[in-house]
PDB file of C-alpha atoms in Angstrom:
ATOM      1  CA  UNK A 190      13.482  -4.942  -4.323  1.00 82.00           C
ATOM      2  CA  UNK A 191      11.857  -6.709  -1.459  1.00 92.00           C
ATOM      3  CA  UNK A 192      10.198  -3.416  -0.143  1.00 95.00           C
ATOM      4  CA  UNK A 193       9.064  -2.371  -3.577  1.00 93.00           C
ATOM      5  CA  UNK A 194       7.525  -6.324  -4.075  1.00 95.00           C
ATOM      6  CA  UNK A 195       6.165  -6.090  -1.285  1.00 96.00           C
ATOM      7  CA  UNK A 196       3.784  -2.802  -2.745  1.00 95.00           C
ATOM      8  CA  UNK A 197       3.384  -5.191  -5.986  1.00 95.00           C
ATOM      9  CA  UNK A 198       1.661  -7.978  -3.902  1.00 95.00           C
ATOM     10  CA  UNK A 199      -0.918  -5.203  -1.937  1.00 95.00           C
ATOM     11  CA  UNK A 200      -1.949  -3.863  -5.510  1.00 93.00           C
ATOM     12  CA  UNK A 201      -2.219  -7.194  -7.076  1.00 94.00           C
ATOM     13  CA  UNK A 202      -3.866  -8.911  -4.152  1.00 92.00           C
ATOM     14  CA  UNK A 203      -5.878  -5.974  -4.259  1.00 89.00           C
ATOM     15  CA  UNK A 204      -7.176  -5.740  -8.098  1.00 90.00           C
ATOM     16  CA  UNK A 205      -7.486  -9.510  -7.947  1.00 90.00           C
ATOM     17  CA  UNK A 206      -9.969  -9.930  -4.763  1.00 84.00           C
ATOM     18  CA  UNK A 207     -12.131  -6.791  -5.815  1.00 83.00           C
ATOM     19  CA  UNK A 208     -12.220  -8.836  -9.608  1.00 86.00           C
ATOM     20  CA  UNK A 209     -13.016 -11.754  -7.619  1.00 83.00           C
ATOM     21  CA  UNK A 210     -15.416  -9.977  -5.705  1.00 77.00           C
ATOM     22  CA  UNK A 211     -17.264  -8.274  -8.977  1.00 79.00           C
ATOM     23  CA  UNK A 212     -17.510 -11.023 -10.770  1.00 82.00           C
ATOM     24  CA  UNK A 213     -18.921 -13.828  -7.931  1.00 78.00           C
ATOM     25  CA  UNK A 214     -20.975 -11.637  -5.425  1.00 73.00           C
ATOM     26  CA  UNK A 215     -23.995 -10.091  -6.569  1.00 76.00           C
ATOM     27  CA  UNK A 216     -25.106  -7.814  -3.627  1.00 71.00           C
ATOM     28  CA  UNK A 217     -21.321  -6.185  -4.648  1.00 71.00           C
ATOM     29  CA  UNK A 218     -22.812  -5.590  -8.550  1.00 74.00           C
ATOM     30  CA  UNK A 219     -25.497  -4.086  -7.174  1.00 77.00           C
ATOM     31  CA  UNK A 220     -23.638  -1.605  -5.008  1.00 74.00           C
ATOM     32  CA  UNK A 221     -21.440  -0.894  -8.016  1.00 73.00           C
ATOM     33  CA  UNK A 222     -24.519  -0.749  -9.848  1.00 76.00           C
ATOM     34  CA  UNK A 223     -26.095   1.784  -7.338  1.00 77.00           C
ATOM     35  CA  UNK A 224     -22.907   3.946  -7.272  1.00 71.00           C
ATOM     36  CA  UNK A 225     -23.194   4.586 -11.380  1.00 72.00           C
ATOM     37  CA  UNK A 226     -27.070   5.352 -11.193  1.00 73.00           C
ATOM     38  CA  UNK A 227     -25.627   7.675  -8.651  1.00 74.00           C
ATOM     39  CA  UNK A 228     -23.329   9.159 -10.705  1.00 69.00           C
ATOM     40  CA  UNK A 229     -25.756   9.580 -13.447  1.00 71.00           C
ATOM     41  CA  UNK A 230     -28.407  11.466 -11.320  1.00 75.00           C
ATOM     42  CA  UNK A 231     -25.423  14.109  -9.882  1.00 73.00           C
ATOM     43  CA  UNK A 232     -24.530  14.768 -13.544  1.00 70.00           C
ATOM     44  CA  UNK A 233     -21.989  12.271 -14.688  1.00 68.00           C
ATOM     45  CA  UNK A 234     -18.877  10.962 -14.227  1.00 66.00           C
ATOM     46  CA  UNK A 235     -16.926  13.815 -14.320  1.00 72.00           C
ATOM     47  CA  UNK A 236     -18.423  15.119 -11.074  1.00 74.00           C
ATOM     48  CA  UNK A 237     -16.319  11.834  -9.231  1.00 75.00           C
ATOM     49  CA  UNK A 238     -12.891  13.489 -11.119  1.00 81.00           C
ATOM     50  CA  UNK A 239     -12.245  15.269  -7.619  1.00 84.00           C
ATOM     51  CA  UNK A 240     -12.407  11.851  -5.616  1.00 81.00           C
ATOM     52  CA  UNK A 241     -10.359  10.042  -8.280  1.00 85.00           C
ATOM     53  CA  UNK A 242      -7.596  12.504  -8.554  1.00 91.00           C
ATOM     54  CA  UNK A 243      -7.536  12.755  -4.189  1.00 92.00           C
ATOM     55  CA  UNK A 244      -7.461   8.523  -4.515  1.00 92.00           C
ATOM     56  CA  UNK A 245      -4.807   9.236  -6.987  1.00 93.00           C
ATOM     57  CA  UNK A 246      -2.577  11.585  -4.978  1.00 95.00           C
ATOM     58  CA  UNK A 247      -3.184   8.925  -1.690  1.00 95.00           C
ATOM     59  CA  UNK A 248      -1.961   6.137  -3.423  1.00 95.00           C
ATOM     60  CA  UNK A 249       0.775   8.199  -4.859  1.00 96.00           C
ATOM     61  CA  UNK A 250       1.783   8.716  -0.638  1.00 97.00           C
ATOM     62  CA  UNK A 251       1.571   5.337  -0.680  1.00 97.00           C
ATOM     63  CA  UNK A 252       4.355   4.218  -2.683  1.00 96.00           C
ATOM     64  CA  UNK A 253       6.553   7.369  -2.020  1.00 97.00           C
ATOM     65  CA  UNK A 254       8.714   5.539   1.124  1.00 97.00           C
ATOM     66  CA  UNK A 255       9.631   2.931  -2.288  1.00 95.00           C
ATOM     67  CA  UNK A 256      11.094   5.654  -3.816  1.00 93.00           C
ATOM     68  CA  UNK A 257      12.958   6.801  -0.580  1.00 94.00           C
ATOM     69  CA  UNK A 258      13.944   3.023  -0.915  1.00 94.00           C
ATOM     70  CA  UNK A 259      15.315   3.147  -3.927  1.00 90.00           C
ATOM     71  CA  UNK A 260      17.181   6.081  -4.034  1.00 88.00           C
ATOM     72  CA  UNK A 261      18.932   4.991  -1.051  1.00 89.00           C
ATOM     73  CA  UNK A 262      19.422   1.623  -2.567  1.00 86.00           C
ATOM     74  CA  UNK A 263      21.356   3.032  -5.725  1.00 80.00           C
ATOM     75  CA  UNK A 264      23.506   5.368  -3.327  1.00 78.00           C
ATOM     76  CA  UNK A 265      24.812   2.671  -1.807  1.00 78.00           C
ATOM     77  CA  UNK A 266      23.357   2.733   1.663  1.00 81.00           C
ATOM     78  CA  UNK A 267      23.688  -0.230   3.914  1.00 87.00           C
ATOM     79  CA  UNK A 268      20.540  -0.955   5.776  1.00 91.00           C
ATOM     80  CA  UNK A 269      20.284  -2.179   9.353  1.00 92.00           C
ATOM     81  CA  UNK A 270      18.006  -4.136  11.593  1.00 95.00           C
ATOM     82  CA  UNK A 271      15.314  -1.332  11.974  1.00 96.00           C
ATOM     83  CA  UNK A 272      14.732  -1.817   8.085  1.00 96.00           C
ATOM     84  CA  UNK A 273      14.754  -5.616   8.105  1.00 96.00           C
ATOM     85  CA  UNK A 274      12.267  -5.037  11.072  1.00 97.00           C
ATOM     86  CA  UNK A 275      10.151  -2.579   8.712  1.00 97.00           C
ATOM     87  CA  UNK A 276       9.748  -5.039   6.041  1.00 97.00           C
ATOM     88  CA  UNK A 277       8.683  -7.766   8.126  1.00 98.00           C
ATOM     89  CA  UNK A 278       5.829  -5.548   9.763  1.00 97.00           C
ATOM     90  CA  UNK A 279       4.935  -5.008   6.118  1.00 98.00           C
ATOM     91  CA  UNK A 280       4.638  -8.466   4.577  1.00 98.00           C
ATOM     92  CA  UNK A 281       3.380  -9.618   8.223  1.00 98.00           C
ATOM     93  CA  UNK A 282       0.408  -6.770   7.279  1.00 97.00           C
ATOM     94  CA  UNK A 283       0.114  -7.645   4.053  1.00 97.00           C
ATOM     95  CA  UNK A 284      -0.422 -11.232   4.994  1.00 97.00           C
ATOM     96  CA  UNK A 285      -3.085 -10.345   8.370  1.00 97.00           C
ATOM     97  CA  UNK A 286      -4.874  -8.420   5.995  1.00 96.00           C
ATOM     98  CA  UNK A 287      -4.819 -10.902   2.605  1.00 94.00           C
ATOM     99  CA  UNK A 288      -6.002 -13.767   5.103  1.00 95.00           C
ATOM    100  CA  UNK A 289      -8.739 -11.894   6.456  1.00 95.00           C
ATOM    101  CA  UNK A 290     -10.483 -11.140   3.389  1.00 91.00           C
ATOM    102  CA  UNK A 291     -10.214 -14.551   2.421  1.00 91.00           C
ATOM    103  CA  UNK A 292     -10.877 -16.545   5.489  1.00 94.00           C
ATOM    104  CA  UNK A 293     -14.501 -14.057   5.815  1.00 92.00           C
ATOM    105  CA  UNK A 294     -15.569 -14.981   2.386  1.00 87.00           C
ATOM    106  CA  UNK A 295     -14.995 -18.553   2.722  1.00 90.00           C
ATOM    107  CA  UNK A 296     -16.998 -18.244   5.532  1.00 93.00           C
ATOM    108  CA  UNK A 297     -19.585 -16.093   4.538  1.00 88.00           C
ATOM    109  CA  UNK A 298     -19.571 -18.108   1.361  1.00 84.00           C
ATOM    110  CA  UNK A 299     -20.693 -21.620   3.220  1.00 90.00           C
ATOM    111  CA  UNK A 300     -22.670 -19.945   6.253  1.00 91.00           C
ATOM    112  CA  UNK A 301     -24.192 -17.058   4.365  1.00 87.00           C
ATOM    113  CA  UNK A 302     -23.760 -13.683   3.792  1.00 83.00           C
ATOM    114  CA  UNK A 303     -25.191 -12.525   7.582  1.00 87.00           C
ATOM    115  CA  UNK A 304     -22.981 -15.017   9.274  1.00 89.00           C
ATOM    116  CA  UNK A 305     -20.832 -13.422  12.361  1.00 92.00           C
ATOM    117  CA  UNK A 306     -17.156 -14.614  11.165  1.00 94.00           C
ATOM    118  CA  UNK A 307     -15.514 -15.660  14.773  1.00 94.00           C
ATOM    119  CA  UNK A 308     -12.621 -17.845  13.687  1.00 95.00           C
ATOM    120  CA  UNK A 309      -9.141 -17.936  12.624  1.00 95.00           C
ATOM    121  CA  UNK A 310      -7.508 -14.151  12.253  1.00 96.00           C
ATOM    122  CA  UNK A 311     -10.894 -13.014  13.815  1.00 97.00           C
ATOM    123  CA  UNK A 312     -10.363 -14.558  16.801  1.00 96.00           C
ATOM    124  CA  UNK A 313      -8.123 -11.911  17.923  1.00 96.00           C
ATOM    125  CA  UNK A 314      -8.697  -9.314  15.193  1.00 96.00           C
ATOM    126  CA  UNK A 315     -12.439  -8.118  14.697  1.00 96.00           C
ATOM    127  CA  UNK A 316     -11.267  -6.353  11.339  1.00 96.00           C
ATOM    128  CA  UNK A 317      -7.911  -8.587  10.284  1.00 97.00           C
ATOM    129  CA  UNK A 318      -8.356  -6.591   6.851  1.00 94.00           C
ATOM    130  CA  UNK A 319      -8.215  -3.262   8.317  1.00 96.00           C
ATOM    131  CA  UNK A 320      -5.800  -3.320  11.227  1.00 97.00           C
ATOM    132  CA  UNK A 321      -3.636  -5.923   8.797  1.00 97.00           C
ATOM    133  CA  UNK A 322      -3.250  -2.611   6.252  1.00 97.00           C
ATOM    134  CA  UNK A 323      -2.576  -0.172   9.014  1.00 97.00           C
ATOM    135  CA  UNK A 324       0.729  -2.428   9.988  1.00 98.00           C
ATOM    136  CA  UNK A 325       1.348  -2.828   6.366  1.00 98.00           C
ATOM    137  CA  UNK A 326       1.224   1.023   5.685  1.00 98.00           C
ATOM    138  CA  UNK A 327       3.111   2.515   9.118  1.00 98.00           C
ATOM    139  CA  UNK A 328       6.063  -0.455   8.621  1.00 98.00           C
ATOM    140  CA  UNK A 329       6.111   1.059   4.737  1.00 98.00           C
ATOM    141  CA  UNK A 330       6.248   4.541   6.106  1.00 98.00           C
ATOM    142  CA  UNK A 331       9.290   3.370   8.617  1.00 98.00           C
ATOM    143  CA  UNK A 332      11.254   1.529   5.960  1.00 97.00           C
ATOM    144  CA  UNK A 333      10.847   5.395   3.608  1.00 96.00           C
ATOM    145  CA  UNK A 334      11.995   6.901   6.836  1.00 96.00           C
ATOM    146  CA  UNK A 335      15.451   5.182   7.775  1.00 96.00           C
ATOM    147  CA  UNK A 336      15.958   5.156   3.608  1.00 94.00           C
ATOM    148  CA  UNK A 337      15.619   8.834   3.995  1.00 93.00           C
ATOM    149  CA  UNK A 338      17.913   8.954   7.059  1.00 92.00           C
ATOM    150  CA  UNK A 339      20.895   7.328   5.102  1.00 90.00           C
ATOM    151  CA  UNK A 340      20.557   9.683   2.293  1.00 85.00           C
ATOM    152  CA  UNK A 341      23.884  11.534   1.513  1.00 73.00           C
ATOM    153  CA  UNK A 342      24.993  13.336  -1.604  1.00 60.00           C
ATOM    154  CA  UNK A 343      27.244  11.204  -4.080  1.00 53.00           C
ATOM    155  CA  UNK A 344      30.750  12.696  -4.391  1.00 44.00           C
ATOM    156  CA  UNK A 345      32.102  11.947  -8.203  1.00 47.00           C
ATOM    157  CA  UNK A 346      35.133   9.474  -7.812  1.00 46.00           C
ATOM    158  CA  UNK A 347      36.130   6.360  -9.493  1.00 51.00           C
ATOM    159  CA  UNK A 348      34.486   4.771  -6.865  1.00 48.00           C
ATOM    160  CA  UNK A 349      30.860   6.251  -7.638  1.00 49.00           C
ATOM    161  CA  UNK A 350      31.761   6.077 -11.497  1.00 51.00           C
ATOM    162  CA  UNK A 351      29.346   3.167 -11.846  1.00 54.00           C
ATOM    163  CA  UNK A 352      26.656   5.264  -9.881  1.00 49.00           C
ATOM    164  CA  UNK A 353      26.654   7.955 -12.631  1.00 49.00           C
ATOM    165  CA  UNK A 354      25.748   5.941 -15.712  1.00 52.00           C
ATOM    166  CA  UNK A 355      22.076   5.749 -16.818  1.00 49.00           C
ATOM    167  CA  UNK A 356      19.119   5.781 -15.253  1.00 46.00           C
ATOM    168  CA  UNK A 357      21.240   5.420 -11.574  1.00 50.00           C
ATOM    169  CA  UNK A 358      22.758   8.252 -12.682  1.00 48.00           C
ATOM    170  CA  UNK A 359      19.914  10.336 -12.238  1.00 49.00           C
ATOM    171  CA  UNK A 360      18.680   9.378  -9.036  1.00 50.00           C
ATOM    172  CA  UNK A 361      22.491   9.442  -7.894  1.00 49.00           C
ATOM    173  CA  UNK A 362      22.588  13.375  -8.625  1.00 52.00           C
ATOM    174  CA  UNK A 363      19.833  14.427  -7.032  1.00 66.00           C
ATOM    175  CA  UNK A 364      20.548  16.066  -3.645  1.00 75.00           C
ATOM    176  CA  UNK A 365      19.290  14.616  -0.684  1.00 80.00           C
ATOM    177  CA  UNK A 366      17.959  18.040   0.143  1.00 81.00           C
ATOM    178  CA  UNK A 367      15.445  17.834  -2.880  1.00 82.00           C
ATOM    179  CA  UNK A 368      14.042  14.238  -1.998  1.00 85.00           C
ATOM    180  CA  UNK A 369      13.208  14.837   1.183  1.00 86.00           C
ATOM    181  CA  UNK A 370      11.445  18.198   0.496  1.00 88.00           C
ATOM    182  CA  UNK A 371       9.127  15.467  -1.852  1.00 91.00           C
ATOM    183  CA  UNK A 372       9.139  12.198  -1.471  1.00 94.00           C
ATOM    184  CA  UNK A 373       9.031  12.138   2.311  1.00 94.00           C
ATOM    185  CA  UNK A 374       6.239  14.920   2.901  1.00 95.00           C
ATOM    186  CA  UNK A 375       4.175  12.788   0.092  1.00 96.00           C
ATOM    187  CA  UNK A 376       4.908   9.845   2.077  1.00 97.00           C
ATOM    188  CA  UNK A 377       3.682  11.356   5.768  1.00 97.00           C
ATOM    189  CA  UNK A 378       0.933  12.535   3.614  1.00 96.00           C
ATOM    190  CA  UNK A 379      -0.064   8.913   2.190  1.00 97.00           C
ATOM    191  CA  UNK A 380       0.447   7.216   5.811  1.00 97.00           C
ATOM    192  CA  UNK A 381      -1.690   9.949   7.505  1.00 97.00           C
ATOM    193  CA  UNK A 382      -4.521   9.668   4.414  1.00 96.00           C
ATOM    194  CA  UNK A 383      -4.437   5.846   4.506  1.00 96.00           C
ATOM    195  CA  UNK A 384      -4.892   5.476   8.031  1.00 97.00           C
ATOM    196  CA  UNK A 385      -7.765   8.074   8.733  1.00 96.00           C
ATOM    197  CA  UNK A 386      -9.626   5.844   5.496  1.00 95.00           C
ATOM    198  CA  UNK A 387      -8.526   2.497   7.531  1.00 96.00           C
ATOM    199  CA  UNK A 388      -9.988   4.276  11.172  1.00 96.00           C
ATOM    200  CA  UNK A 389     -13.067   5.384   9.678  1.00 94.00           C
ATOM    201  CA  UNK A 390     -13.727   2.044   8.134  1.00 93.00           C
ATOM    202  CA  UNK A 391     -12.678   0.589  11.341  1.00 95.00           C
ATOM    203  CA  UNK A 392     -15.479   2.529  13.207  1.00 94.00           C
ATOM    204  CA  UNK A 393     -18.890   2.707  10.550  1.00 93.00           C
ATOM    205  CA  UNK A 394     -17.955  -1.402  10.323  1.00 93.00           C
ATOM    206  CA  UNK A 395     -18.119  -1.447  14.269  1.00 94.00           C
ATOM    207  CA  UNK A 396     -21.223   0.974  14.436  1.00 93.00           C
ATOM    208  CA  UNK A 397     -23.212  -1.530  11.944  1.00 92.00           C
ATOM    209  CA  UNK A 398     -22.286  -4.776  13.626  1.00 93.00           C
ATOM    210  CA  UNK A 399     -23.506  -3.563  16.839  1.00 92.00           C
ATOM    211  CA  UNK A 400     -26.786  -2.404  15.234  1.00 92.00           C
ATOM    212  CA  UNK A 401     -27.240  -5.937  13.050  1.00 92.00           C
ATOM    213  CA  UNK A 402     -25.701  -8.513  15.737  1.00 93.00           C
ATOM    214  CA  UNK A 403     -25.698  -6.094  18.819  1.00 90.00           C
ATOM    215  CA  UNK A 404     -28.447  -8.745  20.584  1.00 91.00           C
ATOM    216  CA  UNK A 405     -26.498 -12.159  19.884  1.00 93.00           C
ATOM    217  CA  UNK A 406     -24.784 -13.949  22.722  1.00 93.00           C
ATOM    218  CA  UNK A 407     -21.916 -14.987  20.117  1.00 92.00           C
ATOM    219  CA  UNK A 408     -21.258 -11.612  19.114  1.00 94.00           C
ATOM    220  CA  UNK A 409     -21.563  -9.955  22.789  1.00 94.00           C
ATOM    221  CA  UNK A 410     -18.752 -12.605  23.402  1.00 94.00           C
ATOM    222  CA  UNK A 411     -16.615 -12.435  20.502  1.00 95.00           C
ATOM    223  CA  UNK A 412     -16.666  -8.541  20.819  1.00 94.00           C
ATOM    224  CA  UNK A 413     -15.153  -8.802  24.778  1.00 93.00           C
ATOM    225  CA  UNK A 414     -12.400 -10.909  23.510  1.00 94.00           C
ATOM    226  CA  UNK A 415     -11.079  -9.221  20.227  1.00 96.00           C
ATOM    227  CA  UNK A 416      -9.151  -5.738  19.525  1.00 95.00           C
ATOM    228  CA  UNK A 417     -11.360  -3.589  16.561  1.00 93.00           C
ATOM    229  CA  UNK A 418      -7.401  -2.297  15.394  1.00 92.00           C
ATOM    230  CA  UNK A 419      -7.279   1.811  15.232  1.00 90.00           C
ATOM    231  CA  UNK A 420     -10.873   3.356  15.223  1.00 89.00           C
ATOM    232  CA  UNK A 421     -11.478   6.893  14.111  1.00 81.00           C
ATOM    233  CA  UNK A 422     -13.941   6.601  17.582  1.00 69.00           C
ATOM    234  CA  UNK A 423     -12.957   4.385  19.782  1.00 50.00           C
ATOM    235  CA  UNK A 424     -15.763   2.106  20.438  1.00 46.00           C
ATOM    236  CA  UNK A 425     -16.590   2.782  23.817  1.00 50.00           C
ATOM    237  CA  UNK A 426     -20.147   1.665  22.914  1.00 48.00           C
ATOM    238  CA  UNK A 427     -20.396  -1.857  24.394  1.00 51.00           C
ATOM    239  CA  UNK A 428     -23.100  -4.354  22.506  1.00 49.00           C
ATOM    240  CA  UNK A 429     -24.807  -4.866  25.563  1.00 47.00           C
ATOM    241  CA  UNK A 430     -25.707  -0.949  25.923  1.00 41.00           C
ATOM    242  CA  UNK A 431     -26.838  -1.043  22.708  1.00 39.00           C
ATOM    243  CA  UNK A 432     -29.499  -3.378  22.782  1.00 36.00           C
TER     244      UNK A 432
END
């Protein structure tokens, strides 16, 4: 339960910052705006069915290490310190990343929307957001893994009676074999997906600070003294070279 609420709070965070986000920042309208006249022009909506279903099957990844979870949890298994140490990397994540967003568009609320955000999680972080997810998602993809290393098939005795009844029954029966041939190949799949999106953020975000604020003292020096997280490239272009 506190792995699965854990994937709650990401998707509700999530819906409720990009609603926030819709509905009280115009230049993101008109980007949403741009991406429908977009649409329009290539022929419709349809033509985006191919990106929704891929976001579909990522997201699907995504929660697959909950299932490995749960079908561990309702065999009984008995999880140790790695897992406990899992969860915390996730709601430690979760928590980098939720902070981030906010902390930026407080700031770039008071100071404007060109303002270079130095403080609090950016201090260390250049992209708490990003490199906040990418814990969240490999601790999620570590919990699905020890839950997959305790699976065992459920031998019928009056012992495991309980385990048979219902909807536990269901999961009970099914044979290790068969969970791990799905639900942990979707969940490599999701963690591999997820963090090529994350390092290619990482890297166009870097590439267009260094072209808007590459000339500024204060962003020469907050660049030297924070990490950009995983980077599809690593940014081995300093600010200074690209002035």
């Amino acid at each position: 339960a506190v792995h699965l609420f854990c994937l709650m709070l990401y998707g509700m965070r999530l819906n409720l910052f990009l609603l926030w986000r819709e509905l009280c920042i115009p230049r993101f309208r008109e980007m949403r705006n741009r991406i429908e006249d977009r649409a329009v022009q290539q022929g419709g909506r349809l033509n985006r069915l191919p990106f929704i279903v891929t976001c579909a099957l990522l997201y699907l990844g995504l929660v697959a290490p909950g299932v490995l979870v749960f079908k561990a949890s309702v065999r009984g298994a008995q999880f140790g310190s790695g897992f406990r140490l899992a969860l915390l990397g996730m709601y430690v994540g979760w928590g980098v990343a939720a902070f981030g967003d906010l902390y930026k568009s407080v700031v770039k609320a008071k100071e404007g929307k060109d303002a270079i955000v130095t403080g609090g999680p950016y201090a260390l972080l250049r992209h708490p957001n990003y490199t906040g997810e990418q814990l969240l998602w490999s601790a999620n993809f570590v919990a699905g893994l020890l839950a997959a290393a305790t699976l065992h098939p459920v031998v019928r005795s009056r012992h495991t009676k309980h385990l048979l009844q219902g909807l536990h029954g269901f999961h009970a029966l099914q044979s290790p074999k068969a969970i791990l041939l799905t639900w942990l190949p979707l969940s490599a799949l999701g963690l591999l997906g997820i963090i090529f999106v994350l390092m290619q953020a990482t890297a166009g975000l870097e590439k267009r600070q260094r072209e808007k604020y590459g000339e500024e003292e204060k962003y020469r020096s907050w660049f030297r003294k924070t990490w950009p997280g995983l980077a599809l490239r690593s940014p081995r272009v300093t600010p200074e070279s690209s002035i």
